[in-house]
Short mmCIF file of C-alpha atoms in Angstrom, two decimals:
data_model
loop_
_atom_site.label_atom_id
_atom_site.label_comp_id
_atom_site.label_asym_id
_atom_site.label_seq_id
_atom_site.Cartn_x
_atom_site.Cartn_y
_atom_site.Cartn_z
CA MET A 1 0.80 1.51 -15.94
CA THR A 2 -0.35 -1.99 -17.00
CA GLU A 3 1.20 -3.39 -20.20
CA ARG A 4 -1.19 -4.22 -23.02
CA ALA A 5 -1.90 -7.95 -23.24
CA ASP A 6 -1.63 -8.22 -27.01
CA ALA A 7 1.84 -9.03 -28.31
CA ALA A 8 3.40 -7.73 -31.50
CA ILE A 9 4.29 -10.24 -34.20
CA PRO A 10 8.06 -9.42 -34.08
CA GLU A 11 8.08 -10.20 -30.34
CA ILE A 12 6.34 -13.54 -30.86
CA THR A 13 8.68 -14.36 -33.75
CA ALA A 14 11.73 -13.58 -31.62
CA PHE A 15 10.40 -15.71 -28.75
CA ALA A 16 9.71 -18.67 -31.06
CA ALA A 17 13.18 -18.40 -32.63
CA VAL A 18 14.88 -18.49 -29.21
CA ALA A 19 12.73 -21.42 -28.11
CA GLN A 20 13.55 -23.39 -31.26
CA THR A 21 17.32 -22.73 -31.18
CA GLY A 22 17.83 -22.59 -27.41
CA SER A 23 20.02 -19.54 -27.92
CA PHE A 24 19.54 -15.79 -28.20
CA THR A 25 22.63 -15.60 -30.40
CA LYS A 26 21.45 -18.27 -32.88
CA ALA A 27 17.94 -16.80 -32.91
CA ALA A 28 19.41 -13.38 -33.81
CA GLU A 29 21.43 -14.94 -36.65
CA ASN A 30 18.34 -16.71 -38.02
CA LEU A 31 16.29 -13.51 -37.86
CA GLY A 32 19.02 -11.30 -39.31
CA THR A 33 19.15 -8.98 -36.31
CA SER A 34 21.23 -8.47 -33.16
CA LYS A 35 21.22 -10.52 -29.97
CA SER A 36 20.28 -7.35 -28.10
CA ASN A 37 17.19 -6.79 -30.24
CA VAL A 38 16.05 -10.38 -29.71
CA GLY A 39 16.58 -10.08 -25.96
CA LYS A 40 14.60 -6.84 -25.75
CA ALA A 41 11.75 -8.31 -27.82
CA VAL A 42 11.48 -11.30 -25.49
CA GLN A 43 11.57 -9.03 -22.44
CA ARG A 44 8.75 -6.90 -23.85
CA LEU A 45 6.72 -10.03 -24.48
CA GLU A 46 7.30 -11.26 -20.93
CA ARG A 47 6.20 -7.91 -19.55
CA ARG A 48 3.05 -8.00 -21.64
CA LEU A 49 2.21 -11.52 -20.48
CA GLY A 50 3.27 -10.90 -16.88
CA THR A 51 5.34 -14.09 -16.69
CA ARG A 52 8.80 -15.45 -17.43
CA LEU A 53 9.04 -17.51 -20.58
CA PHE A 54 12.66 -18.66 -20.25
CA GLN A 55 14.99 -19.87 -17.53
CA ARG A 56 18.28 -18.19 -18.38
CA THR A 57 21.64 -19.42 -17.13
CA THR A 58 25.17 -18.76 -18.32
CA ARG A 59 25.13 -22.14 -20.10
CA ALA A 60 21.59 -22.59 -21.43
CA VAL A 61 18.22 -21.07 -22.19
CA ARG A 62 15.23 -23.26 -21.33
CA LEU A 63 11.49 -22.72 -21.56
CA THR A 64 9.50 -22.34 -18.39
CA GLU A 65 6.20 -24.15 -18.04
CA ASP A 66 4.43 -20.95 -19.10
CA GLY A 67 6.89 -20.65 -21.96
CA GLU A 68 6.05 -24.14 -23.22
CA THR A 69 2.34 -23.34 -23.12
CA TYR A 70 2.84 -20.07 -24.96
CA LEU A 71 5.18 -21.62 -27.55
CA GLN A 72 2.54 -24.12 -28.63
CA ALA A 73 0.03 -21.31 -29.21
CA ALA A 74 2.64 -19.07 -30.86
CA GLN A 75 3.74 -21.75 -33.31
CA THR A 76 0.12 -22.44 -34.28
CA ALA A 77 -0.50 -18.72 -34.85
CA LEU A 78 2.70 -18.21 -36.85
CA ASP A 79 1.99 -21.28 -38.99
CA SER A 80 -1.49 -19.92 -39.72
CA LEU A 81 -0.05 -16.56 -40.76
CA ARG A 82 2.48 -18.24 -43.06
CA ASP A 83 -0.31 -20.30 -44.63
CA ALA A 84 -2.34 -17.13 -45.16
CA GLU A 85 0.64 -15.38 -46.77
CA LEU A 86 1.12 -18.31 -49.14
CA ALA A 87 -2.58 -18.32 -49.98
CA LEU A 88 -2.56 -14.58 -50.70
CA ALA A 89 0.54 -14.95 -52.86
CA ALA A 90 -1.19 -17.73 -54.80
CA ARG A 91 -4.25 -15.50 -55.30
CA ARG A 92 -2.03 -12.79 -56.76
CA ASP A 93 -0.39 -15.24 -59.16
CA GLU A 94 -3.45 -17.34 -60.04
CA PRO A 95 -6.85 -15.74 -60.66
CA ILE A 96 -9.03 -16.92 -57.77
CA GLY A 97 -12.30 -15.65 -56.34
CA ARG A 98 -15.49 -13.86 -57.27
CA VAL A 99 -15.66 -11.17 -59.95
CA ARG A 100 -18.84 -9.05 -60.08
CA ILE A 101 -19.75 -7.70 -63.54
CA ASP A 102 -22.57 -5.32 -64.45
CA LEU A 103 -23.59 -5.62 -68.13
CA PRO A 104 -26.30 -4.08 -70.34
CA ALA A 105 -29.10 -6.63 -70.79
CA GLY A 106 -28.91 -7.43 -74.51
CA PHE A 107 -25.17 -6.99 -74.70
CA GLY A 108 -24.65 -9.18 -71.66
CA ARG A 109 -26.55 -12.07 -73.22
CA LEU A 110 -24.28 -11.76 -76.23
CA LEU A 111 -21.26 -12.30 -73.97
CA LEU A 112 -22.72 -14.98 -71.69
CA PRO A 113 -21.80 -17.97 -73.91
CA SER A 114 -18.15 -16.88 -73.92
CA PHE A 115 -17.94 -17.13 -70.13
CA ALA A 116 -17.88 -20.93 -70.41
CA GLU A 117 -14.51 -20.66 -72.18
CA LEU A 118 -13.30 -18.19 -69.54
CA ARG A 119 -14.18 -20.72 -66.82
CA LYS A 120 -12.23 -23.44 -68.61
CA ARG A 121 -9.16 -21.25 -68.61
CA TYR A 122 -9.61 -20.01 -65.04
CA PRO A 123 -11.62 -22.64 -63.13
CA ARG A 124 -11.13 -20.95 -59.75
CA ILE A 125 -12.93 -17.76 -60.79
CA THR A 126 -16.58 -17.31 -59.84
CA LEU A 127 -18.58 -14.86 -61.95
CA GLU A 128 -21.50 -12.85 -60.63
CA ALA A 129 -23.19 -10.93 -63.43
CA ALA A 130 -26.12 -8.52 -63.52
CA LEU A 131 -27.77 -8.01 -66.90
CA THR A 132 -29.74 -4.80 -66.76
CA ASP A 133 -30.19 -1.54 -68.66
CA ARG A 134 -30.46 0.57 -65.51
CA MET A 135 -27.56 2.84 -64.56
CA SER A 136 -26.19 1.16 -61.44
CA ASP A 137 -23.91 2.81 -58.88
CA ALA A 138 -20.66 1.13 -59.89
CA VAL A 139 -18.75 2.00 -56.72
CA GLY A 140 -21.57 1.97 -54.18
CA GLU A 141 -22.87 -1.43 -55.31
CA GLY A 142 -19.43 -3.00 -55.24
CA TRP A 143 -19.00 -4.00 -58.89
CA ASP A 144 -15.52 -5.04 -60.04
CA ILE A 145 -16.26 -4.26 -63.71
CA VAL A 146 -19.13 -2.25 -65.17
CA VAL A 147 -19.72 -2.27 -68.95
CA ARG A 148 -21.39 0.84 -70.34
CA ILE A 149 -22.67 1.58 -73.84
CA GLY A 150 -22.76 5.21 -74.89
CA ILE A 151 -21.87 8.44 -73.14
CA LEU A 152 -20.17 7.90 -69.81
CA PRO A 153 -21.18 9.68 -66.62
CA ALA A 154 -18.63 12.05 -65.11
CA ASP A 155 -17.31 9.77 -62.38
CA SER A 156 -13.92 10.46 -60.81
CA ASP A 157 -14.10 7.17 -58.90
CA MET A 158 -13.71 5.05 -62.03
CA THR A 159 -11.05 4.39 -64.60
CA VAL A 160 -12.11 3.66 -68.17
CA ARG A 161 -11.01 1.12 -70.78
CA LYS A 162 -12.55 1.23 -74.24
CA LEU A 163 -13.65 -2.20 -75.45
CA CYS A 164 -15.06 -1.55 -78.94
CA ASP A 165 -17.18 0.63 -81.21
CA LEU A 166 -20.62 -0.43 -82.39
CA ARG A 167 -22.82 0.10 -85.43
CA LEU A 168 -26.58 0.60 -85.45
CA GLY A 169 -28.73 -1.10 -88.08
CA LEU A 170 -32.36 -1.87 -88.85
CA TYR A 171 -33.63 -5.43 -88.40
CA ALA A 172 -36.85 -7.40 -88.66
CA ALA A 173 -37.87 -11.05 -88.47
CA PRO A 174 -38.48 -13.08 -91.67
CA GLU A 175 -42.00 -13.73 -90.39
CA TYR A 176 -42.72 -9.99 -90.19
CA LEU A 177 -41.26 -9.32 -93.63
CA ALA A 178 -43.37 -12.10 -95.14
CA ARG A 179 -46.53 -10.35 -93.94
CA HIS A 180 -45.65 -6.77 -94.92
CA ALA A 181 -44.57 -4.74 -97.90
CA PRO A 182 -40.87 -4.90 -98.78
CA ILE A 183 -38.53 -2.25 -97.38
CA ARG A 184 -36.39 -0.80 -100.16
CA SER A 185 -35.68 2.68 -98.79
CA VAL A 186 -35.67 4.67 -95.57
CA SER A 187 -38.81 6.52 -96.68
CA GLU A 188 -40.78 3.24 -96.71
CA LEU A 189 -40.13 2.68 -92.99
CA SER A 190 -42.96 5.10 -92.16
CA VAL A 191 -45.60 2.52 -93.11
CA HIS A 192 -44.08 -0.25 -91.02
CA ASP A 193 -44.54 -1.26 -87.39
CA ALA A 194 -41.73 -0.04 -85.16
CA VAL A 195 -40.36 -1.45 -81.90
CA ILE A 196 -38.74 1.42 -80.02
CA PHE A 197 -36.35 1.52 -77.06
CA ARG A 198 -36.95 3.81 -74.09
CA GLY A 199 -33.62 4.90 -72.65
CA PRO A 200 -32.66 5.18 -68.96
CA ASN A 201 -33.50 8.91 -69.17
CA GLY A 202 -37.11 8.01 -69.95
CA ARG A 203 -37.03 9.29 -73.54
CA LEU A 204 -37.91 7.28 -76.63
CA ARG A 205 -34.77 6.67 -78.64
CA PRO A 206 -35.15 7.81 -82.28
CA TRP A 207 -33.57 5.90 -85.12
CA THR A 208 -30.44 7.45 -86.62
CA VAL A 209 -29.96 6.43 -90.25
CA GLN A 210 -27.95 7.17 -93.38
CA ASP A 211 -30.31 8.40 -96.06
CA GLY A 212 -28.88 9.46 -99.40
CA GLY A 213 -25.52 10.36 -97.85
CA ILE A 214 -27.14 12.34 -95.03
CA VAL A 215 -27.31 11.17 -91.42
CA ARG A 216 -30.68 12.00 -89.93
CA GLU A 217 -32.98 11.00 -87.12
CA ILE A 218 -36.45 9.58 -87.61
CA SER A 219 -39.06 8.97 -84.94
CA PRO A 220 -41.42 6.26 -86.16
CA SER A 221 -44.74 5.68 -84.46
CA PRO A 222 -44.18 2.63 -82.25
CA VAL A 223 -46.39 -0.42 -81.87
CA MET A 224 -44.32 -1.37 -78.85
CA VAL A 225 -42.01 0.53 -76.51
CA LEU A 226 -39.50 -1.37 -74.36
CA ALA A 227 -36.97 -0.23 -71.78
CA ASP A 228 -35.09 -3.53 -71.83
CA GLY A 229 -32.61 -4.07 -74.64
CA GLN A 230 -32.95 -7.84 -74.66
CA ALA A 231 -36.74 -7.61 -74.67
CA LEU A 232 -36.54 -5.34 -77.72
CA VAL A 233 -34.46 -7.93 -79.57
CA GLU A 234 -36.84 -10.74 -78.60
CA ALA A 235 -39.90 -8.74 -79.64
CA THR A 236 -38.30 -8.13 -83.02
CA ILE A 237 -37.44 -11.82 -83.43
CA HIS A 238 -41.08 -12.67 -82.69
CA GLY A 239 -42.29 -10.46 -85.56
CA MET A 240 -43.52 -7.38 -83.68
CA GLY A 241 -41.94 -5.01 -86.20
CA VAL A 242 -38.76 -3.25 -87.28
CA SER A 243 -36.23 -2.11 -84.70
CA GLN A 244 -32.80 -0.56 -84.60
CA ILE A 245 -30.32 -2.90 -82.91
CA LEU A 246 -26.60 -2.86 -82.20
CA ASP A 247 -24.72 -4.87 -84.80
CA ARG A 248 -22.91 -7.04 -82.24
CA VAL A 249 -26.21 -7.98 -80.61
CA ALA A 250 -28.03 -8.65 -83.90
CA ARG A 251 -25.26 -10.62 -85.64
CA PRO A 252 -25.84 -14.06 -84.06
CA HIS A 253 -29.59 -13.78 -84.77
CA VAL A 254 -28.92 -12.86 -88.39
CA ASP A 255 -26.52 -15.80 -88.72
CA ALA A 256 -29.20 -18.09 -87.26
CA GLY A 257 -31.88 -16.77 -89.62
CA ARG A 258 -33.99 -15.22 -86.85
CA LEU A 259 -33.43 -11.65 -88.08
CA VAL A 260 -32.88 -9.96 -91.42
CA HIS A 261 -30.56 -6.98 -91.78
CA LEU A 262 -32.54 -4.25 -93.57
CA LEU A 263 -31.05 -1.47 -95.71
CA PRO A 264 -27.39 -2.05 -94.73
CA ALA A 265 -26.46 1.23 -96.42
CA SER A 266 -28.51 3.03 -93.78
CA ASP A 267 -26.32 1.75 -90.91
CA VAL A 268 -24.60 4.40 -88.80
CA ASP A 269 -21.81 4.50 -86.28
CA GLY A 270 -23.19 3.59 -82.90
CA PRO A 271 -22.01 4.26 -79.38
CA PRO A 272 -18.69 3.05 -77.98
CA VAL A 273 -18.47 0.36 -75.31
CA HIS A 274 -16.35 0.98 -72.23
CA ALA A 275 -15.43 -0.96 -69.14
CA LEU A 276 -15.39 1.00 -65.90
CA ILE A 277 -13.16 -0.14 -63.06
CA PRO A 278 -13.10 1.36 -59.55
CA LEU A 279 -10.05 3.46 -58.79
CA GLY A 280 -8.05 3.46 -55.61
CA ARG A 281 -6.72 -0.08 -55.59
CA ARG A 282 -4.54 -2.34 -57.68
CA MET A 283 -6.71 -4.45 -59.94
CA PRO A 284 -6.53 -8.07 -58.76
CA SER A 285 -5.58 -10.72 -61.30
CA LYS A 286 -9.08 -12.26 -61.16
CA ALA A 287 -10.64 -9.00 -62.40
CA ARG A 288 -7.88 -8.36 -64.92
CA VAL A 289 -8.32 -11.68 -66.72
CA VAL A 290 -12.08 -11.09 -66.94
CA LEU A 291 -11.50 -7.60 -68.35
CA ASP A 292 -9.01 -8.98 -70.87
CA HIS A 293 -11.54 -11.64 -71.84
CA LEU A 294 -14.20 -8.99 -72.54
CA ALA A 295 -11.75 -7.02 -74.66
CA GLU A 296 -10.77 -10.18 -76.58
CA GLN A 297 -14.41 -11.08 -77.26
CA LEU A 298 -15.21 -7.59 -78.52
CA ARG A 299 -12.09 -7.12 -80.63
CA PRO A 300 -13.04 -6.23 -84.24
CA ALA A 301 -13.28 -9.32 -86.42
#
């Protein structure tokens, strides 16, 4: 039966050690094994290659011409493997490489400015982010981290880390409020224009509000329906009407004077925010630092 032509790494390592030391005994000492094991490894390699690599005498071990040719290639291959091992070790210790993140549209734009600081801290990380309100296939599409707002799908292929809780409030632009009657109670919302969100399930999302100590749902007649969370925020900023927005998303617009927080007493607890991470492998440092960054950004003030 013909020997396979491909050599095992231990055989190549043994051959290179003998060639470098000129001795089976010294090679065995350097490799932490026995002279017999080194000799057998070299013999297996010679059988695979179909040639003698060493001239053996009682006084010396010398490379044959074929041995010299093979040693040059073996040393190049072993050096490349050592370089690769060092590179992989560095990647484990220092966050390096691409991290793919799937974020809800409006929420993602809230986090985007913070990624500049993340890049300063970890300049060898490349971020690839999708900002969308569709329910992507976290595993099938190869995301490293998927951020979800609300009820999570039953998915045994993901592990979950809670990032924060949200509040839901009513907001409108100063321009809209200047053109319409003031809003002093929940009951007065019925005469105002409403911008409503259509969820991934296709249903219009009602407003949930506190009204006189009672939490209830109201379904205002919309002047605009949007299935994109960021578009809903922008439509509200441009004076289309009143909308219910997540507090974390609305806050920078309120601080900038683009939105007004209406009836704060009517705010209700909103959905939680979770990060989903694929199971089945150890999380690389590049993904871990991004996940920790998201948690830090969303930590309660």
